[in-house]
Short mmCIF file of N, CA and C and ligand atoms in Angstrom, two decimals:
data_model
loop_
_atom_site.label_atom_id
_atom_site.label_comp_id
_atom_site.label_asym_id
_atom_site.label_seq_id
_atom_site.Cartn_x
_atom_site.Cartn_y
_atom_site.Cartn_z
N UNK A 1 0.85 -1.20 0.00
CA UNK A 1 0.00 0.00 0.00
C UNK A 1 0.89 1.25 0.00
N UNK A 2 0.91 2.41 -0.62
CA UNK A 2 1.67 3.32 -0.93
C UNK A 2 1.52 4.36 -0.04
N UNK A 3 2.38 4.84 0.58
CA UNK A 3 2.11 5.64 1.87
C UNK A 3 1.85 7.09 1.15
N UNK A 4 1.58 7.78 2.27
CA UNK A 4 1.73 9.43 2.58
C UNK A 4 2.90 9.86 2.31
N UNK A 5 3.85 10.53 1.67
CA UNK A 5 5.31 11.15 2.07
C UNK A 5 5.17 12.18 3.04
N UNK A 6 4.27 12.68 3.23
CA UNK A 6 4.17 13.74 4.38
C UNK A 6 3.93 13.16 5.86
N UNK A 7 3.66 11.99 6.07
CA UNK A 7 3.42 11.95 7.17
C UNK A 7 4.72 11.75 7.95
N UNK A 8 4.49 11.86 9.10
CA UNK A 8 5.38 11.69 10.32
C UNK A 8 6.45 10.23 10.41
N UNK A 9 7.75 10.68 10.72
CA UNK A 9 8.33 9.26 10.94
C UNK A 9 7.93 8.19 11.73
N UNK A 10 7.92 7.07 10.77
CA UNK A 10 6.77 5.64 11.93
C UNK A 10 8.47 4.84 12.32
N UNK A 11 8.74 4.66 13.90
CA UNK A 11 9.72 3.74 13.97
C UNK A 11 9.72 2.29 14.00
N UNK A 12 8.59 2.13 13.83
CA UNK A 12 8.00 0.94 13.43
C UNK A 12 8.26 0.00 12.14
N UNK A 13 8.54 0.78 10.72
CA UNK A 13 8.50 0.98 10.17
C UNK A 13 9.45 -0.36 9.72
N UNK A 14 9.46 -1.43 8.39
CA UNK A 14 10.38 -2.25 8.28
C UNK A 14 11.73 -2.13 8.22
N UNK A 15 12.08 -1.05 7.43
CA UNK A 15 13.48 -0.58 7.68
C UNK A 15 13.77 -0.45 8.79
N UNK A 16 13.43 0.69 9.52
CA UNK A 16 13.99 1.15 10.85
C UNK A 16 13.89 0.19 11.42
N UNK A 17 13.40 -1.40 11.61
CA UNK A 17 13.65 -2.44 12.40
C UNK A 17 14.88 -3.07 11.98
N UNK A 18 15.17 -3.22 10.60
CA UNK A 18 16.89 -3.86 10.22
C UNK A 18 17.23 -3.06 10.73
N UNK A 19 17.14 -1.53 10.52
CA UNK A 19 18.61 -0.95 11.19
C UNK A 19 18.71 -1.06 12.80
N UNK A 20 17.52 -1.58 12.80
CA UNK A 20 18.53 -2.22 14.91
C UNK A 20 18.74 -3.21 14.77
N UNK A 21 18.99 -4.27 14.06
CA UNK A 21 18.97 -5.46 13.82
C UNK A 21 17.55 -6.27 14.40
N UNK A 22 16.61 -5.88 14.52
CA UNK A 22 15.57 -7.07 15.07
C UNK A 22 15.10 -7.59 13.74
N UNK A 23 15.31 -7.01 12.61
CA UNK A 23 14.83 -7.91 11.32
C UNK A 23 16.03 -8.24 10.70
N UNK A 24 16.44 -9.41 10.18
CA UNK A 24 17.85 -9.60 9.22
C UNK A 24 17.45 -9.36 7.53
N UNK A 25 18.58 -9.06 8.06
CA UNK A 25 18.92 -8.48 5.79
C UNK A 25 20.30 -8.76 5.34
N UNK A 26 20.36 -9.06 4.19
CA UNK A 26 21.12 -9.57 3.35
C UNK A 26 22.05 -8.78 3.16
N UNK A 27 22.97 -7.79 4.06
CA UNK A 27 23.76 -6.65 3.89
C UNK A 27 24.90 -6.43 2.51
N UNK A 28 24.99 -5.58 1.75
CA UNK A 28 25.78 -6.10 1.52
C UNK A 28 26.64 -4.27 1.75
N UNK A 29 26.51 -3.36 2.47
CA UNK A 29 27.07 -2.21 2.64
C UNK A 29 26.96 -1.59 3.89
N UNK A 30 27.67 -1.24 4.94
CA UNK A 30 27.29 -0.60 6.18
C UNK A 30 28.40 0.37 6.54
N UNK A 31 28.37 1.47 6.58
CA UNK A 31 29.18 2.55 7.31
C UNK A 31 27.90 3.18 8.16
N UNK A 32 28.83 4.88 8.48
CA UNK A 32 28.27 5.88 9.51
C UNK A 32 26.67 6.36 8.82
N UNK A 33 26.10 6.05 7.62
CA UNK A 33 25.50 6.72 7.22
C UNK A 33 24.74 6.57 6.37
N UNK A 34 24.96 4.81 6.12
CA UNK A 34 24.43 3.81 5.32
C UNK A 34 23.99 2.56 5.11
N UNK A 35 23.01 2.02 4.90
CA UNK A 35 23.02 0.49 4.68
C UNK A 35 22.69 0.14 3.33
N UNK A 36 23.04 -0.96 2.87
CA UNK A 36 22.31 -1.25 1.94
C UNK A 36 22.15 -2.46 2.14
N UNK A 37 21.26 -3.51 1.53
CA UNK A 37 20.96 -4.66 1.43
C UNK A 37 19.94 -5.06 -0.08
N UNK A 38 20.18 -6.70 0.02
CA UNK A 38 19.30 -7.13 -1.16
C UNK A 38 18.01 -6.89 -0.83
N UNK A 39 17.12 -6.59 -2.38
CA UNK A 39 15.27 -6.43 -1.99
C UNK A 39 15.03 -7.87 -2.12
N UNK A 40 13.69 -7.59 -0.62
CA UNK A 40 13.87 -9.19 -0.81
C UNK A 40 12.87 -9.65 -1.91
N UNK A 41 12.60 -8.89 -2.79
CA UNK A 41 11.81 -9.10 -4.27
C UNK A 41 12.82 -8.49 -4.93
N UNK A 42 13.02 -9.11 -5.55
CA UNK A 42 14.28 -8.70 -6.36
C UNK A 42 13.31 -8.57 -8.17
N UNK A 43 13.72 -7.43 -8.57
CA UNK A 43 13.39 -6.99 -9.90
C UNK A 43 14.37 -7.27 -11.13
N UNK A 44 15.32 -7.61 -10.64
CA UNK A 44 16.47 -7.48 -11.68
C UNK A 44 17.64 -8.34 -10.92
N UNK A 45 18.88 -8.86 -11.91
CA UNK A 45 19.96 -9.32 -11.23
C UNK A 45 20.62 -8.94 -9.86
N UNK A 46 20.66 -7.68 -10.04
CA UNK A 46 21.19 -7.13 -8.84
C UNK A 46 19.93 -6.07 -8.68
N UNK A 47 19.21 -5.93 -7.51
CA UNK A 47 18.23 -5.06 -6.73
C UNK A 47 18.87 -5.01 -5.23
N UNK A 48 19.32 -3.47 -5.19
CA UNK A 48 19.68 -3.54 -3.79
C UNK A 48 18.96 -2.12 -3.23
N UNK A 49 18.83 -2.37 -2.23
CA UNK A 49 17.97 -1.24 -1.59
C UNK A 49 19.43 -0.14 -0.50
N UNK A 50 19.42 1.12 -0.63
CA UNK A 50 20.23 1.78 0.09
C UNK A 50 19.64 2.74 1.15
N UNK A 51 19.70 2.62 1.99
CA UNK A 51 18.89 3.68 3.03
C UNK A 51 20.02 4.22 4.19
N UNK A 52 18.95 5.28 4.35
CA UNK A 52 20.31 6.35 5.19
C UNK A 52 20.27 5.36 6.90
N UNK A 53 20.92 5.98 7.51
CA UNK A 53 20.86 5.74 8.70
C UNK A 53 19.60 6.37 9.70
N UNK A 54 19.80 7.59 9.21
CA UNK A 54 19.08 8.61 9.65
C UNK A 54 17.30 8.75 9.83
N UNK A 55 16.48 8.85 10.94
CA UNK A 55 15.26 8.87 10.53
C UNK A 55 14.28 9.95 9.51
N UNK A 56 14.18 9.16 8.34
CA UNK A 56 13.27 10.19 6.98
C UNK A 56 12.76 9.22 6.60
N UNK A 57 11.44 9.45 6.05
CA UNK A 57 10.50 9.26 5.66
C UNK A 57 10.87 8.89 4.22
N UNK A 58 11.22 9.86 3.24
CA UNK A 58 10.91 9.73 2.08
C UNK A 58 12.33 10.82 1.51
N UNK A 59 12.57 10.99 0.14
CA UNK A 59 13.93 11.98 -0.31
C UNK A 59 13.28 13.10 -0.08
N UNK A 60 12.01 13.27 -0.30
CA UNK A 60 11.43 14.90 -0.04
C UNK A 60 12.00 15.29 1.49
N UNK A 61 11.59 14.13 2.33
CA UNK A 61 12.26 14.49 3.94
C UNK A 61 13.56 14.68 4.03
N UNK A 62 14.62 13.66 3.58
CA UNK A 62 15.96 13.66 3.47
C UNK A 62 16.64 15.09 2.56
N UNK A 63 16.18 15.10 1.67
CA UNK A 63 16.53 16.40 0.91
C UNK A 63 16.53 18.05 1.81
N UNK A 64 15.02 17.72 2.86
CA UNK A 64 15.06 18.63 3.27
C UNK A 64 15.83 18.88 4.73
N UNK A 65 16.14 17.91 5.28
CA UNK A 65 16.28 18.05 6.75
C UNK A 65 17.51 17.71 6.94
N UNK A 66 18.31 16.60 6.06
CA UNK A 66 19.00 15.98 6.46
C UNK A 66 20.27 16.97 6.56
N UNK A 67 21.51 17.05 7.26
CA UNK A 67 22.18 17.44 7.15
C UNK A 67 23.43 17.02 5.71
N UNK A 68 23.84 18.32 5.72
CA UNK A 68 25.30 18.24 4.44
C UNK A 68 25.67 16.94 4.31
N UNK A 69 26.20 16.81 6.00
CA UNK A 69 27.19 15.28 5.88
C UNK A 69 26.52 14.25 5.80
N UNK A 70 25.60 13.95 6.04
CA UNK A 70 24.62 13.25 5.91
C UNK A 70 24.10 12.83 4.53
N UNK A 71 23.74 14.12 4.00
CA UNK A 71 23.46 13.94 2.53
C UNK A 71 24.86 13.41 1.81
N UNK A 72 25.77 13.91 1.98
CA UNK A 72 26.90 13.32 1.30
C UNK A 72 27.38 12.11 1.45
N UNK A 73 27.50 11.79 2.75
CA UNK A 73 27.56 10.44 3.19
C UNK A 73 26.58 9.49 2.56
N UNK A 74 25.40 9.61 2.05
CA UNK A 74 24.74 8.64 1.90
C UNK A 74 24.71 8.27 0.41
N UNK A 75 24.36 10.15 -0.50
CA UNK A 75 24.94 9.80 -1.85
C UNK A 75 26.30 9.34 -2.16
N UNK A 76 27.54 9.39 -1.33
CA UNK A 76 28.97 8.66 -1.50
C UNK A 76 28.81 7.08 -1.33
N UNK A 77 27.54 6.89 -0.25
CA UNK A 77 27.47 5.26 -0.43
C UNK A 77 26.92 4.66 -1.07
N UNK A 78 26.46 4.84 -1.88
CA UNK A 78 24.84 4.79 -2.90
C UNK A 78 26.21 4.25 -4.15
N UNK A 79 27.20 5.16 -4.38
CA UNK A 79 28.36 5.12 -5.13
C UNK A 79 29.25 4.42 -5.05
N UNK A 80 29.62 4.32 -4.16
CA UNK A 80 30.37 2.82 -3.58
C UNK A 80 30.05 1.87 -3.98
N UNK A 81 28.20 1.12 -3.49
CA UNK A 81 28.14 0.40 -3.53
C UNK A 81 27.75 -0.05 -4.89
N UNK A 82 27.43 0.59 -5.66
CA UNK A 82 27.57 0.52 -7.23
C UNK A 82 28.65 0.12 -7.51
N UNK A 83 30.01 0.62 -7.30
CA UNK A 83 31.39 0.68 -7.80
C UNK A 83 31.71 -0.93 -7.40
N UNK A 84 31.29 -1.44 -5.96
CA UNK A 84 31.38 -2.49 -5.31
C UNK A 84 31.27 -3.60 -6.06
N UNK A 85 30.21 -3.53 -6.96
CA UNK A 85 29.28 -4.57 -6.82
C UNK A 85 29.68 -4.75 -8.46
N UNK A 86 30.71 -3.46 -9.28
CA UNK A 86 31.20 -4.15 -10.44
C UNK A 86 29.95 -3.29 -11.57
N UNK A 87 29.51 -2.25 -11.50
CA UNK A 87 28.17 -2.23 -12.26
C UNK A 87 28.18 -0.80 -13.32
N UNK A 88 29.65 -0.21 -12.71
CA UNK A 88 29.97 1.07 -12.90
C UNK A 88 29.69 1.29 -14.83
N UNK A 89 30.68 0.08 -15.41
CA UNK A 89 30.99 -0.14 -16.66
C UNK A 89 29.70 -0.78 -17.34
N UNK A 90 29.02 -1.55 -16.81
CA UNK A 90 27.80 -1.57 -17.87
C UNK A 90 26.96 -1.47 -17.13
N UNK A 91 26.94 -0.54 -16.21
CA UNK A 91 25.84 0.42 -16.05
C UNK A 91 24.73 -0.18 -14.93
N UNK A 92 24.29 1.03 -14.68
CA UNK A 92 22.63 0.54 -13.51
C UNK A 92 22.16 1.56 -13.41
N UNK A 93 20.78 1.47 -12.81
CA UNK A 93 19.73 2.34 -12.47
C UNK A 93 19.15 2.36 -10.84
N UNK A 94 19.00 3.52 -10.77
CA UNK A 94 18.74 4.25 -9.51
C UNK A 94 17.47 4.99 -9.36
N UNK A 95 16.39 4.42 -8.58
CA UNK A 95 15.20 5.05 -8.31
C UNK A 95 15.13 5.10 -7.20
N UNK A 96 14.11 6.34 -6.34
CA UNK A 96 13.22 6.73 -5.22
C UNK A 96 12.16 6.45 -5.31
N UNK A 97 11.15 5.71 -5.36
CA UNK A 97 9.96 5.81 -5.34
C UNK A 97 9.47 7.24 -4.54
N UNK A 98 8.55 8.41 -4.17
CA UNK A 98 8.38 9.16 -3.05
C UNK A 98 6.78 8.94 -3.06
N UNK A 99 6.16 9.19 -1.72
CA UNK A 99 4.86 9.00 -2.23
C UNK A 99 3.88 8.02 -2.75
N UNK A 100 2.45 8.49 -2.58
CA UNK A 100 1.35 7.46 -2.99
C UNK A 100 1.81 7.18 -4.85
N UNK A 101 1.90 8.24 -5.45
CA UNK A 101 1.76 8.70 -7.18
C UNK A 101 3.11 8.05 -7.16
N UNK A 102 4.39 8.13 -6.44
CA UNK A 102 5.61 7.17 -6.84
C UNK A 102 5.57 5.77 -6.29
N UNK A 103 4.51 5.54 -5.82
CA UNK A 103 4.52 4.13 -5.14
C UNK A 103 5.34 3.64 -4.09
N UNK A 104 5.76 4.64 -3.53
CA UNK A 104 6.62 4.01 -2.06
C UNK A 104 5.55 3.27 -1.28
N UNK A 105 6.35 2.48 -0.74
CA UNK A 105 5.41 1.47 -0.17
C UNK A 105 5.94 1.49 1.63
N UNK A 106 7.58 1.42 1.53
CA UNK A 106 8.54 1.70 3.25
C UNK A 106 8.28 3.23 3.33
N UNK A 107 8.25 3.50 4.68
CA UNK A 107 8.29 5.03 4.54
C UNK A 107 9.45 5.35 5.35
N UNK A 108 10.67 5.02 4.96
CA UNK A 108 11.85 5.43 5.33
C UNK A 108 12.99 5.08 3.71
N UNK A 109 13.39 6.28 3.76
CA UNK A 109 13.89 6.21 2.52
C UNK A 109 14.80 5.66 1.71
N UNK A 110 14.82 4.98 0.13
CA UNK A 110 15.49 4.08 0.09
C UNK A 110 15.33 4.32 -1.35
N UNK A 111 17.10 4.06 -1.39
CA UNK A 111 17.02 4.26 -3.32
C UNK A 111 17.03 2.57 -4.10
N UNK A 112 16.76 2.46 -4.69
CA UNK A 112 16.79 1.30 -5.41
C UNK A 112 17.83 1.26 -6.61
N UNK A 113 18.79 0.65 -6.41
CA UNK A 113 19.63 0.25 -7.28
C UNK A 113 19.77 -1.03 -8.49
N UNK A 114 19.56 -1.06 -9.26
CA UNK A 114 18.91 -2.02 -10.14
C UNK A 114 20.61 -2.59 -11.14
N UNK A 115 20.50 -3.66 -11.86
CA UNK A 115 21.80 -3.94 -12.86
C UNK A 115 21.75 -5.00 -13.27
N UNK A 116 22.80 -5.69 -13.49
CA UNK A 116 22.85 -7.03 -14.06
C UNK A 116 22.70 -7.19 -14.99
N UNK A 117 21.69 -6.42 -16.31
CA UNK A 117 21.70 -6.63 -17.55
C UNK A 117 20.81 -5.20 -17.60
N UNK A 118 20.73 -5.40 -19.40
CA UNK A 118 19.96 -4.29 -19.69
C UNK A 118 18.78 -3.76 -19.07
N UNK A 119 18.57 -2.64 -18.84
CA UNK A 119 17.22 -2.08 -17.79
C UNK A 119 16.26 -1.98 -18.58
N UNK A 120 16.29 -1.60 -20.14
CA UNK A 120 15.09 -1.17 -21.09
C UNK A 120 14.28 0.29 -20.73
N UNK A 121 13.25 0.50 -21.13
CA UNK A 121 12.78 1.95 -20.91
C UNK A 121 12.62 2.25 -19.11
N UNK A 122 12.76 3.41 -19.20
CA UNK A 122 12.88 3.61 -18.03
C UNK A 122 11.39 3.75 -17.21
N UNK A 123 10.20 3.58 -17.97
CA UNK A 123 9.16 3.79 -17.28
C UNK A 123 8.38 2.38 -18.10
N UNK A 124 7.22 2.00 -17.17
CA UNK A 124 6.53 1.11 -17.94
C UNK A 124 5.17 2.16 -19.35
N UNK A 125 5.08 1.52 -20.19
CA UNK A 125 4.02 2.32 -20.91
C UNK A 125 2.39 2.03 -20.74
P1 DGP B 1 9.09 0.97 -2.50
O1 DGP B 1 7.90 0.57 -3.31
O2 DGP B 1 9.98 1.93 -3.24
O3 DGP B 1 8.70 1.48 -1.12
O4 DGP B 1 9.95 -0.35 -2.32
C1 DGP B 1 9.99 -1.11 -1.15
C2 DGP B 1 10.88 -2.29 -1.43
O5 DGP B 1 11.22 -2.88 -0.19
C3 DGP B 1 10.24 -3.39 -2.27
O6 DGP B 1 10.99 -3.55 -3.49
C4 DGP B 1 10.34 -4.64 -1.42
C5 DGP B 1 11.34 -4.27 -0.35
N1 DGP B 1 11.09 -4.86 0.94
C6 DGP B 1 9.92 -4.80 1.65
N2 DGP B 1 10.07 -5.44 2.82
C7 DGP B 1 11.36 -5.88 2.86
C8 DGP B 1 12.09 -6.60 3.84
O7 DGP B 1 11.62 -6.98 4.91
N3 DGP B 1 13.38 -6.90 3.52
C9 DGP B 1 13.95 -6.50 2.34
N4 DGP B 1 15.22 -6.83 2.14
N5 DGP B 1 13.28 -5.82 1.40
C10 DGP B 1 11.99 -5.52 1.67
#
């Protein structure tokens, strides 16, 4: 079900439970400011989900609140773990869902990193 982006941070929330560890995930990235892990629906060869540390809702929240280092820290890991994972040279794709109209479904924010082979159009028609 596609949330609100405006509403209030839920700590409840599935993410914010990996990041205390009471839910396990398939890590495959962790510093000061980052996680990432496999989706556990995977869309493509490689689907990895990247989320800040930090409590936000959605990039509209993160964009707005988050601090500099923060923001940098998280787009530097987003980059990494691309570079990591071998995807740099033939390439991948990077979405936010935000919102009911973008279909976020977690309401803590999380880019989706996609690869493994060709992506095709970037939207469905
Ligand atoms: P979005 O629609 O952008 O909010 O995408 C949410 C993604 O989160 C979706 O691709 C499935 C993934 N997901 C949902 N629950 C879990 C979970 O418990 N573990 C993992 N690894 N991924 C999850």
């Amino acid at each position: 079900m596609p949330i609100d982006a405006t509403q209030p941070y839920d700590d409840g929330n599935i993410f914010a439970r990996i990041l205390r560890g009471e839910l396990p995930s398939t890590t495959v990235y962790d510093d000061e400011h980052a996680l990432a892990f496999h989706d556990i629906t995977a869309q493509a060869p490689v689907h990895i989900l990247v989320i800040p540390k930090g409590r936000y809702v959605s990039w509209d929240d993160f964009s707005a609140r988050a601090t500099t280092e923060e923001i940098a820290g998280f787009v530097r890991a987003v980059g990494r773990v691309a570079r990591d994972l071998g995807l740099v040279a033939p390439g991948y794709r990077l979405l936010a869902n935000v919102g009911s109209h973008g279909g976020q479904e977690v309401p803590h924010l999380h880019v989706h990193l996609f690869g493994g082979r060709s992506l095709g159009p970037m939207l469905a028609r």
